[in-house]
Tab-separated table of C-alpha atoms and ligand atoms in Angstrom:
chain	number	residue	atom	x	y	z
A	1	MET	CA	30.854	4.672	5.933
A	2	GLU	CA	27.378	3.935	8.181
A	3	GLY	CA	26.280	0.737	7.885
A	4	ILE	CA	22.222	-0.340	8.846
A	5	ASP	CA	21.869	-1.323	12.766
A	6	VAL	CA	19.917	-4.825	12.011
A	7	ALA	CA	19.579	-5.075	15.973
A	8	LEU	CA	16.824	-2.162	14.717
A	9	THR	CA	13.022	-2.620	15.017
A	10	VAL	CA	10.783	-1.265	12.058
A	11	GLY	CA	7.664	-2.451	10.602
A	12	ILE	CA	4.100	-1.323	11.640
A	13	HIS	CA	3.954	1.476	14.059
A	14	ASP	CA	-0.575	2.136	13.500
A	15	ILE	CA	-2.462	1.292	10.698
A	16	ALA	CA	-5.681	2.022	9.745
A	17	LEU	CA	-8.002	1.411	7.427
A	18	ALA	CA	-10.736	2.750	4.190
A	19	THR	CA	-13.632	1.231	2.140
A	20	GLY	CA	-16.193	2.969	-0.149
A	21	HIS	CA	-19.620	3.698	-0.182
A	22	TYR	CA	-21.745	1.881	-2.036
A	23	ALA	CA	-21.561	-2.462	-1.129
A	24	LEU	CA	-23.683	-4.341	-3.782
A	25	SER	CA	-24.449	-8.095	-2.458
A	26	LEU	CA	-23.199	-10.554	-4.339
A	27	GLU	CA	-26.851	-12.758	-4.934
A	28	ASP	CA	-28.367	-9.962	-6.476
A	29	LEU	CA	-25.580	-9.903	-9.108
A	30	ALA	CA	-25.991	-14.112	-9.045
A	31	GLU	CA	-29.374	-13.198	-9.999
A	32	ARG	CA	-28.262	-10.937	-12.544
A	33	HIS	CA	-25.240	-13.005	-14.151
A	34	GLY	CA	-27.668	-15.571	-13.725
A	35	VAL	CA	-26.213	-18.150	-11.991
A	36	ASP	CA	-26.562	-20.258	-8.250
A	37	PRO	CA	-26.121	-17.704	-5.473
A	38	GLY	CA	-24.472	-20.057	-3.776
A	39	LYS	CA	-21.219	-19.635	-6.549
A	40	TYR	CA	-20.410	-16.640	-5.022
A	41	THR	CA	-21.337	-16.543	-1.789
A	42	VAL	CA	-19.400	-20.078	-1.004
A	43	GLY	CA	-17.257	-21.177	-3.800
A	44	LEU	CA	-15.508	-17.516	-3.780
A	45	GLY	CA	-16.109	-16.457	-0.569
A	46	GLN	CA	-17.897	-13.719	-1.509
A	47	THR	CA	-21.046	-11.974	0.471
A	48	THR	CA	-21.075	-7.756	-0.913
A	49	GLN	CA	-18.495	-6.216	-3.087
A	50	THR	CA	-18.102	-2.411	-2.013
A	51	VAL	CA	-19.063	-0.138	-4.713
A	52	PRO	CA	-16.770	3.073	-4.725
A	53	ALA	CA	-19.715	6.683	-4.715
A	54	THR	CA	-19.156	8.607	-7.688
A	55	ASP	CA	-16.696	11.460	-5.949
A	56	GLU	CA	-14.797	8.733	-4.614
A	57	ASP	CA	-10.928	7.157	-6.017
A	58	ILE	CA	-8.359	5.851	-5.057
A	59	VAL	CA	-6.756	9.046	-3.892
A	60	THR	CA	-9.886	10.011	-1.649
A	61	MET	CA	-9.364	6.232	-0.436
A	62	ALA	CA	-6.029	6.818	0.538
A	63	ALA	CA	-6.825	10.153	2.439
A	64	ALA	CA	-8.987	8.873	4.474
A	65	ALA	CA	-7.273	5.175	5.495
A	66	ALA	CA	-4.574	7.520	6.380
A	67	LYS	CA	-6.478	10.208	7.910
A	68	GLN	CA	-7.121	7.826	11.269
A	69	ILE	CA	-3.570	8.159	10.703
A	70	ILE	CA	-1.240	11.169	11.417
A	71	ALA	CA	-4.112	12.279	13.665
A	72	GLU	CA	-2.710	10.134	16.472
A	73	HIS	CA	0.861	11.283	15.343
A	74	ASP	CA	3.490	13.993	15.078
A	75	ALA	CA	3.481	13.822	11.066
A	76	GLY	CA	5.871	16.448	11.013
A	77	ASP	CA	7.927	13.166	11.390
A	78	ILE	CA	6.831	11.800	7.681
A	79	ARG	CA	9.449	12.244	5.398
A	80	THR	CA	8.258	9.580	2.209
A	81	VAL	CA	5.107	8.896	1.476
A	82	LEU	CA	4.426	5.568	-1.504
A	83	LEU	CA	1.410	4.908	-2.015
A	84	ALA	CA	0.990	1.933	-4.225
A	85	THR	CA	-2.030	0.694	-6.658
A	86	GLU	CA	-2.641	-0.484	-9.705
A	87	THR	CA	-5.379	1.637	-10.655
A	88	GLY	CA	-3.631	4.546	-10.862
A	89	ILE	CA	-5.941	8.110	-11.248
A	90	ASP	CA	-2.287	9.616	-13.741
A	91	GLN	CA	0.757	8.009	-16.438
A	92	SER	CA	2.864	10.447	-14.774
A	93	LYS	CA	1.801	11.837	-11.851
A	94	ALA	CA	1.352	10.246	-8.314
A	95	ALA	CA	-1.610	9.616	-6.499
A	96	ALA	CA	1.167	10.282	-3.439
A	97	VAL	CA	1.369	13.363	-4.707
A	98	TYR	CA	-2.896	14.573	-3.970
A	99	VAL	CA	-2.568	12.810	-0.809
A	100	GLN	CA	-0.058	14.441	1.730
A	101	ASP	CA	-1.776	18.400	-0.131
A	102	LEU	CA	-5.070	17.313	1.249
A	103	LEU	CA	-3.443	15.727	4.226
A	104	GLY	CA	-1.336	18.948	4.980
A	105	LEU	CA	2.201	17.185	5.396
A	106	SER	CA	5.599	19.260	4.860
A	107	SER	CA	6.640	19.734	1.362
A	108	SER	CA	9.708	18.341	3.041
A	109	THR	CA	8.134	15.183	2.200
A	110	ARG	CA	8.809	12.421	-0.770
A	111	ALA	CA	5.367	11.646	-2.600
A	112	VAL	CA	5.834	8.887	-4.513
A	113	GLU	CA	3.555	5.926	-6.894
A	114	LEU	CA	4.048	2.296	-6.566
A	115	LYS	CA	3.111	-0.619	-9.398
A	116	GLN	CA	2.924	-4.376	-9.670
A	117	ALA	CA	-0.278	-5.207	-9.503
A	118	CYS	CA	-1.523	-6.440	-5.839
A	119	TYR	CA	1.814	-6.650	-4.609
A	120	GLY	CA	2.843	-2.365	-5.196
A	121	GLY	CA	1.403	-1.916	-1.245
A	122	THR	CA	4.665	-5.147	0.113
A	123	SER	CA	7.199	-3.715	-2.280
A	124	ALA	CA	5.954	0.066	-0.902
A	125	LEU	CA	6.469	-1.854	2.864
A	126	GLN	CA	9.624	-3.041	2.650
A	127	PHE	CA	10.923	-0.313	0.681
A	128	ALA	CA	9.912	2.461	3.683
A	129	ALA	CA	11.405	-0.374	5.863
A	130	GLY	CA	14.450	0.838	3.879
A	131	LEU	CA	14.253	4.212	4.767
A	132	VAL	CA	14.058	3.727	8.035
A	133	HIS	CA	16.668	1.440	8.233
A	134	ARG	CA	18.401	4.075	6.720
A	135	ASP	CA	17.067	7.028	8.923
A	136	PRO	CA	15.502	5.799	12.136
A	137	GLU	CA	13.726	9.272	13.017
A	138	GLN	CA	12.144	8.877	9.607
A	139	ARG	CA	8.802	7.060	9.754
A	140	VAL	CA	7.016	6.015	6.366
A	141	LEU	CA	3.354	6.376	5.322
A	142	VAL	CA	2.686	3.940	3.732
A	143	LEU	CA	-0.185	3.687	1.369
A	144	ALA	CA	-2.274	1.395	-0.652
A	145	SER	CA	-5.319	1.905	-2.084
A	146	ASP	CA	-7.160	0.612	-4.998
A	147	ILE	CA	-10.777	-0.185	-6.925
A	148	ALA	CA	-11.184	-3.202	-8.008
A	149	THR	CA	-13.083	-3.697	-11.874
A	150	TYR	CA	-13.454	-6.379	-14.038
A	151	ASP	CA	-15.622	-5.857	-17.900
A	152	VAL	CA	-19.377	-5.703	-16.733
A	153	ASP	CA	-21.271	-9.661	-16.760
A	154	SER	CA	-18.231	-11.242	-17.070
A	155	ALA	CA	-17.218	-13.554	-14.169
A	156	GLY	CA	-14.190	-11.151	-13.011
A	157	GLU	CA	-17.468	-8.973	-12.135
A	158	ALA	CA	-17.473	-10.949	-8.710
A	159	THR	CA	-14.356	-10.590	-7.813
A	160	GLN	CA	-14.727	-6.588	-8.384
A	161	GLY	CA	-14.531	-4.071	-4.810
A	162	ALA	CA	-12.485	-1.269	-2.408
A	163	ALA	CA	-10.837	-0.009	-0.290
A	164	ALA	CA	-7.852	1.609	1.518
A	165	VAL	CA	-4.949	0.677	3.943
A	166	ALA	CA	-2.863	3.100	5.557
A	167	MET	CA	0.715	2.551	7.339
A	168	LEU	CA	2.916	4.128	8.967
A	169	VAL	CA	6.156	2.139	8.981
A	170	SER	CA	9.065	3.252	12.293
A	171	ALA	CA	11.640	2.505	13.749
A	172	ASP	CA	10.392	0.763	16.992
A	173	PRO	CA	6.992	0.011	16.064
A	174	ALA	CA	3.565	-1.055	17.870
A	175	VAL	CA	2.182	-3.445	15.838
A	176	ALA	CA	4.436	-5.314	14.164
A	177	VAL	CA	7.854	-5.941	13.540
A	178	LEU	CA	8.624	-6.957	9.724
A	179	GLU	CA	10.681	-10.198	10.086
A	180	PRO	CA	13.547	-9.520	8.330
A	181	THR	CA	13.510	-12.927	5.645
A	182	SER	CA	11.723	-13.299	2.869
A	183	GLY	CA	11.250	-14.996	0.568
A	184	LEU	CA	10.056	-13.737	-3.336
A	185	TYR	CA	9.737	-14.909	-7.256
A	186	THR	CA	8.877	-13.662	-9.955
A	187	ALA	CA	8.231	-15.143	-13.203
A	188	ASN	CA	7.351	-13.600	-16.704
A	189	VAL	CA	3.076	-14.153	-16.820
A	190	GLN	CA	0.484	-12.811	-18.879
A	191	ASP	CA	-2.556	-14.115	-16.134
A	192	PHE	CA	-3.639	-10.093	-15.680
A	193	TRP	CA	-2.649	-7.309	-17.246
A	194	ARG	CA	-4.091	-3.291	-18.062
A	195	PRO	CA	-2.945	-1.919	-20.786
A	196	ASN	CA	-3.372	2.401	-20.916
A	197	TYR	CA	-5.718	2.701	-22.582
A	198	ARG	CA	-8.475	-0.077	-20.545
A	199	SER	CA	-9.937	0.998	-17.482
A	200	THR	CA	-10.709	-2.690	-16.834
A	201	PRO	CA	-7.344	-5.551	-16.927
A	202	MET	CA	-7.177	-7.875	-19.490
A	203	VAL	CA	-7.826	-11.190	-17.208
A	204	ASP	CA	-7.091	-15.041	-17.964
A	205	GLY	CA	-9.150	-15.563	-14.382
A	206	LYS	CA	-8.183	-19.966	-13.982
A	207	LEU	CA	-4.892	-18.840	-14.824
A	208	SER	CA	-4.189	-16.515	-12.998
A	209	VAL	CA	-5.357	-18.591	-10.761
A	210	SER	CA	-2.891	-21.569	-11.007
A	211	LEU	CA	-0.284	-18.901	-11.171
A	212	TYR	CA	-0.646	-17.793	-7.803
A	213	LEU	CA	-0.854	-20.888	-6.820
A	214	GLU	CA	2.559	-21.501	-7.764
A	215	ALA	CA	3.560	-18.548	-7.136
A	216	ALA	CA	2.867	-17.890	-2.827
A	217	GLU	CA	4.884	-22.553	-3.110
A	218	GLN	CA	8.013	-20.828	-5.583
A	219	ALA	CA	8.215	-17.636	-2.297
A	220	TRP	CA	7.983	-19.897	1.033
A	221	LYS	CA	10.123	-22.321	-1.175
A	222	ASP	CA	13.114	-19.148	-1.779
A	223	TYR	CA	11.814	-18.344	1.827
A	224	GLU	CA	12.597	-21.799	3.808
A	225	ALA	CA	15.661	-21.700	1.545
A	226	ARG	CA	16.882	-18.686	3.300
A	227	GLY	CA	16.066	-19.666	6.065
A	228	GLY	CA	13.179	-18.634	7.553
A	229	ARG	CA	10.233	-19.755	9.457
A	230	ALA	CA	9.397	-23.347	9.703
A	231	ILE	CA	5.327	-23.110	9.164
A	232	GLU	CA	4.321	-24.125	12.206
A	233	ASP	CA	6.095	-21.407	13.901
A	234	PHE	CA	3.365	-18.652	12.684
A	235	ALA	CA	0.095	-18.576	14.622
A	236	ALA	CA	-1.436	-17.083	11.368
A	237	PHE	CA	-1.671	-16.609	7.384
A	238	CYS	CA	-2.909	-13.845	4.922
A	239	TYR	CA	-3.257	-14.630	1.757
A	240	HIS	CA	-3.540	-11.764	-0.230
A	241	GLN	CA	-7.590	-12.344	-1.380
A	242	PRO	CA	-8.984	-11.270	-5.030
A	243	PHE	CA	-11.929	-13.782	-2.882
A	244	THR	CA	-11.760	-15.243	0.217
A	245	LYS	CA	-11.203	-19.186	-1.332
A	246	MET	CA	-8.801	-18.122	-2.917
A	247	ALA	CA	-6.866	-18.087	0.684
A	248	TYR	CA	-8.278	-21.432	1.277
A	249	LYS	CA	-6.499	-22.461	-1.629
A	250	ALA	CA	-2.948	-21.141	-0.900
A	251	HIS	CA	-3.193	-22.140	2.147
A	252	ALA	CA	-4.302	-25.533	1.310
A	253	ARG	CA	-1.393	-25.775	-1.404
A	254	LEU	CA	1.783	-24.707	1.122
A	255	LEU	CA	0.472	-26.884	3.556
A	256	GLU	CA	0.558	-30.540	1.502
A	257	ILE	CA	3.829	-29.696	0.064
A	258	HIS	CA	5.094	-29.886	3.927
A	259	GLY	CA	1.913	-33.138	3.895
A	260	ILE	CA	-0.129	-31.460	6.230
A	261	ASP	CA	-3.666	-32.692	5.453
A	262	ALA	CA	-5.490	-29.452	4.461
A	263	GLN	CA	-8.612	-30.508	6.199
A	264	MET	CA	-11.514	-27.739	6.222
A	265	ALA	CA	-11.098	-27.532	9.889
A	266	ARG	CA	-6.582	-27.126	10.610
A	267	LEU	CA	-8.099	-24.280	7.588
A	268	ASP	CA	-10.556	-22.293	9.207
A	269	ALA	CA	-7.641	-22.433	11.742
A	270	ASP	CA	-5.540	-20.606	9.865
A	271	LEU	CA	-7.659	-18.442	7.789
A	272	ALA	CA	-11.240	-17.435	9.247
A	273	HIS	CA	-10.222	-14.456	10.987
A	274	THR	CA	-7.987	-13.209	8.406
A	275	THR	CA	-11.204	-13.259	5.572
A	276	SER	CA	-13.864	-12.084	7.376
A	277	TYR	CA	-13.646	-8.239	6.289
A	278	ASN	CA	-12.646	-8.980	2.756
A	279	ARG	CA	-15.962	-11.213	2.064
A	280	LEU	CA	-17.782	-7.679	2.584
A	281	ILE	CA	-14.981	-5.845	0.694
A	282	GLY	CA	-14.400	-7.595	-2.076
A	283	ASN	CA	-10.662	-7.807	-4.231
A	284	SER	CA	-8.554	-4.594	-3.290
A	285	TYR	CA	-6.008	-5.152	-5.489
A	286	THR	CA	-3.191	-3.776	-3.437
A	287	ALA	CA	-4.874	-3.464	-0.152
A	288	SER	CA	-6.683	-7.015	-0.167
A	289	LEU	CA	-3.616	-8.831	1.972
A	290	TYR	CA	-3.369	-5.740	4.370
A	291	VAL	CA	-7.693	-6.253	5.335
A	292	ALA	CA	-7.164	-9.524	5.650
A	293	LEU	CA	-4.019	-8.520	8.045
A	294	LEU	CA	-6.675	-5.359	9.827
A	295	SER	CA	-9.475	-8.390	9.597
A	296	LEU	CA	-7.418	-10.244	11.447
A	297	LEU	CA	-6.088	-8.678	14.336
A	298	ASP	CA	-9.703	-6.803	15.022
A	299	HIS	CA	-10.611	-10.611	15.051
A	300	ALA	CA	-8.169	-12.853	17.115
A	301	GLU	CA	-6.927	-13.535	20.663
A	302	ASP	CA	-4.056	-11.563	21.568
A	303	LEU	CA	-1.010	-12.921	18.539
A	304	SER	CA	1.031	-11.042	20.408
A	305	GLY	CA	4.825	-11.982	20.539
A	306	ARG	CA	3.409	-13.726	17.817
A	307	SER	CA	4.061	-13.668	13.365
A	308	VAL	CA	1.164	-13.976	10.822
A	309	GLY	CA	3.304	-15.287	7.658
A	310	MET	CA	1.755	-13.680	4.975
A	311	LEU	CA	1.580	-13.607	0.909
A	312	SER	CA	1.964	-10.679	-1.087
A	313	TYR	CA	0.790	-12.502	-4.749
A	314	GLY	CA	0.999	-9.554	-7.699
A	315	SER	CA	0.197	-10.893	-10.834
A	316	GLY	CA	2.277	-10.595	-14.022
A	317	CYS	CA	3.460	-11.563	-11.736
A	318	VAL	CA	6.261	-11.213	-8.098
A	319	ALA	CA	4.725	-13.255	-5.067
A	320	GLU	CA	6.761	-12.164	-1.962
A	321	PHE	CA	6.448	-14.186	1.247
A	322	PHE	CA	7.700	-12.798	5.031
A	323	GLY	CA	6.903	-12.806	8.783
A	324	LEU	CA	5.088	-9.313	11.139
A	325	SER	CA	5.757	-10.718	14.586
A	326	MET	CA	3.238	-9.602	17.078
A	327	VAL	CA	4.270	-6.640	19.266
A	328	PRO	CA	2.736	-6.752	22.810
A	329	GLY	CA	0.540	-4.045	24.016
A	330	TYR	CA	-0.424	-3.839	19.760
A	331	ARG	CA	-4.608	-4.362	20.321
A	332	GLN	CA	-4.605	-0.572	22.534
A	333	ARG	CA	-3.368	0.488	19.320
A	334	LEU	CA	-6.019	-1.101	16.655
A	335	ARG	CA	-9.224	0.699	15.719
A	336	THR	CA	-11.048	-2.360	15.973
A	337	SER	CA	-14.978	-0.467	15.581
A	338	SER	CA	-13.951	2.151	13.101
A	339	ASN	CA	-12.986	-0.386	10.944
A	340	GLN	CA	-16.374	-2.767	11.113
A	341	ASP	CA	-18.532	0.054	10.986
A	342	ALA	CA	-16.455	2.033	7.959
A	343	ILE	CA	-17.499	-1.835	6.015
A	344	ALA	CA	-21.339	-1.878	7.957
A	345	ARG	CA	-21.891	1.916	7.122
A	346	ARG	CA	-21.752	1.468	3.411
A	347	GLU	CA	-25.716	2.085	1.837
A	348	SER	CA	-26.327	-1.291	-0.569
A	349	ILE	CA	-27.580	-0.829	-3.911
A	350	SER	CA	-29.299	-1.932	-6.113
A	351	TYR	CA	-27.568	-3.937	-9.056
A	352	GLU	CA	-29.715	-0.763	-11.510
A	353	ARG	CA	-27.955	1.081	-9.067
A	354	TYR	CA	-24.343	-0.035	-9.437
A	355	ARG	CA	-24.372	0.594	-13.079
A	356	ALA	CA	-25.251	3.839	-13.352
A	357	ILE	CA	-22.317	4.248	-10.913
A	358	ARG	CA	-20.350	1.781	-13.536
A	359	ASP	CA	-21.585	4.076	-17.040
A	360	PHE	CA	-20.847	7.665	-15.357
A	361	GLU	CA	-16.803	9.070	-16.460
A	362	LEU	CA	-15.228	11.541	-16.117
A	363	PRO	CA	-15.138	13.797	-19.317
A	364	GLU	CA	-11.839	13.302	-21.595
A	365	ASP	CA	-12.073	16.369	-23.488
A	366	GLY	CA	-10.808	18.465	-21.382
A	367	SER	CA	-14.927	20.506	-19.858
A	368	SER	CA	-15.355	20.835	-16.249
A	369	THR	CA	-18.074	18.963	-14.592
A	370	VAL	CA	-17.973	19.411	-10.334
A	371	LEU	CA	-19.054	16.314	-8.880
A	372	GLU	CA	-22.220	16.354	-6.652
A	373	VAL	CA	-22.020	15.351	-3.288
A	374	ASP	CA	-22.431	10.982	-3.611
A	375	GLY	CA	-20.621	9.354	-1.358
A	376	ALA	CA	-19.907	10.772	2.975
A	377	GLY	CA	-15.831	9.790	3.490
A	378	GLY	CA	-13.280	12.245	4.488
A	379	PHE	CA	-12.544	14.134	0.813
A	380	ARG	CA	-14.210	13.952	-2.488
A	381	LEU	CA	-13.865	14.455	-5.396
A	382	ARG	CA	-14.655	17.569	-5.921
A	383	ALA	CA	-14.200	19.181	-10.125
A	384	VAL	CA	-11.938	17.693	-13.814
A	385	THR	CA	-11.621	21.298	-15.562
A	386	GLU	CA	-9.095	21.145	-18.125
A	387	HIS	CA	-7.824	17.488	-17.075
A	388	SER	CA	-6.950	18.491	-13.839
A	389	ARG	CA	-8.486	16.278	-10.479
A	390	MET	CA	-9.049	19.678	-7.798
A	391	TYR	CA	-10.242	16.952	-3.993
A	392	GLU	CA	-11.900	18.549	-1.342
A	393	ALA	CA	-11.613	17.834	2.823
A	394	CYS	CA	-15.577	17.794	3.638
A	395	HIS	CA	-13.896	17.864	7.190
A	396	PRO	CA	-11.288	19.522	8.978
A	397	ILE	CA	-8.400	17.204	9.800
A	398	GLN	CA	-7.720	17.409	13.081
A	399	ALA	CA	-4.331	18.086	14.770
B	1	CAA	N1	-22.267	-24.076	-4.443
B	1	CAA	C1	-21.035	-23.562	-4.408
B	1	CAA	N2	-19.509	-23.443	-4.582
B	1	CAA	C2	-19.851	-22.968	-6.576
B	1	CAA	C3	-21.213	-23.354	-6.977
B	1	CAA	C4	-21.576	-23.646	-6.268
B	1	CAA	N3	-23.531	-23.549	-6.948
B	1	CAA	N4	-20.991	-23.011	-8.875
B	1	CAA	C5	-19.779	-23.821	-8.337
B	1	CAA	N5	-19.031	-23.225	-7.163
B	1	CAA	C6	-17.360	-22.793	-6.793
B	1	CAA	C7	-17.181	-23.823	-8.247
B	1	CAA	O1	-16.636	-24.998	-8.254
B	1	CAA	C8	-15.388	-23.099	-7.814
B	1	CAA	O2	-14.763	-23.029	-6.915
B	1	CAA	P1	-13.311	-24.248	-6.467
B	1	CAA	O3	-12.263	-23.558	-7.416
B	1	CAA	O4	-13.548	-24.202	-5.392
B	1	CAA	O5	-13.745	-25.425	-7.228
B	1	CAA	C9	-16.306	-21.452	-7.197
B	1	CAA	O6	-17.257	-21.798	-7.258
B	1	CAA	C10	-16.316	-20.447	-9.342
B	1	CAA	O7	-15.756	-21.325	-9.754
B	1	CAA	P2	-15.697	-21.293	-11.094
B	1	CAA	O8	-14.038	-21.176	-11.299
B	1	CAA	O9	-16.568	-22.143	-12.177
B	1	CAA	O10	-15.860	-19.751	-11.282
B	1	CAA	P3	-15.991	-18.976	-12.946
B	1	CAA	O11	-14.071	-18.668	-13.468
B	1	CAA	O12	-17.058	-17.973	-13.318
B	1	CAA	O13	-14.412	-17.803	-12.244
B	1	CAA	C11	-12.570	-16.548	-11.720
B	1	CAA	C12	-14.011	-17.521	-11.404
B	1	CAA	C13	-11.461	-17.097	-12.200
B	1	CAA	C14	-12.073	-16.329	-9.892
B	1	CAA	C15	-13.026	-15.339	-11.399
B	1	CAA	O14	-13.856	-14.807	-10.871
B	1	CAA	C16	-11.869	-14.049	-12.543
B	1	CAA	O15	-11.703	-14.269	-13.168
B	1	CAA	N6	-11.674	-12.943	-11.285
B	1	CAA	C17	-10.720	-12.311	-11.665
B	1	CAA	C18	-8.902	-13.184	-11.924
B	1	CAA	C19	-8.580	-13.886	-10.420
B	1	CAA	O16	-9.611	-12.722	-8.840
B	1	CAA	N7	-8.156	-13.785	-9.914
B	1	CAA	C20	-7.249	-14.818	-8.966
B	1	CAA	C21	-5.840	-14.614	-8.351
B	1	CAA	S1	-4.720	-13.764	-9.985
B	1	CAA	C22	-4.923	-12.245	-7.888
B	1	CAA	O17	-5.004	-12.931	-7.392
B	1	CAA	C23	-4.437	-11.211	-8.601
B	1	CAA	C24	-5.937	-10.693	-8.596
B	1	CAA	O18	-5.898	-9.973	-7.346
B	1	CAA	C25	-6.218	-10.062	-9.220
């Protein structure tokens, strides 16, 4: 029987970002909530949050991120599409199937959706690595796409947002090697969950913060026990960021358990570059950790040959700590200006406009709706008819 080639390097060969069309200011939200804006801009560390247009959803964002990747690689090598989300559009059919179709990928493809709250994107990355180890000729398209919403006027509303990150996972990657050691932690807890009949999650905010910190500590301890790197080996740390201050809290916990003084200067040195995009996009659930990675790579000095610590947390809860080793020359692969443009070109909207978008509902009775053009992304939800979603590409897909 053939074994797995452990010497083979597998990881992220390419990575791209997409976000939604609109942006809401946290200062405007604070005014509406009757709180000091500093609570959101300083206390949570958020400036704006992405609000998707009415014709955008997790499929259109995932396709917009992935399109940038398939425009530059031989899509014929992609045999699997793994889409992680916790804001799925269907209880049965995988959103990955819509994306496979929108991108014109081969029908000789497996397309699947994965779920475990915000951890789902990391599970997709790890499963993709397993597939590539089994057959190094194949590439796997990993998509993490989410729209984070909470009840209006709730505390969670300040931690909304939306984004998708697409990653091409391959052997001999050009961006980052997925290091083999992982620290894992799972516990059956009720900090954040969304029953099938609800469009917004149930959340115990304070509990979720303390469980995140506990899970980060336990995942790190498992990582250490399995022979992982020493904390000082990492050039930077990316954390799942429901709000950017959460990364600071989690990193302070990790430093403290090593007896390291978690002063702001040290926290900033390890984290500051990882929070720039998330501060503007807001929470993007499964994509958030990888938005943090893109923010780091687009802003930091050359990290070639250095390791980046990655902490993934999904409520409910599952956490994983692992390392990415940056491949020399990775910077040539980055899409820094298009990432920054995707965030900068969002249209600022008033609180009233945001509420109108929140109030917009797709039919649930089987009737037909053709949606007006609202966003300006490469893909859009065109219509809903007889409970089916119809998408369209707004621009021809580049060969
Ligand atoms: N100026 C500066 N800072 C201020 C301030 C002001 N005027 N007023 C308050 N603050 C600070 C507070 O001191 C606090 O900071 P610390 O935690 O460092 O003390 C911060 O602002 C937030 O204040 P509160 O804790 O009082 O805020 P809140 O209780 O109203 O809501 C929240 C915060 C619980 C995170 C809420 O937004 C929420 O429920 N969000 C959704 C759940 C969530 O994001 N959980 C995160 C962990 S779970 C996870 O990561 C998975 C996931 O993606 C959901």
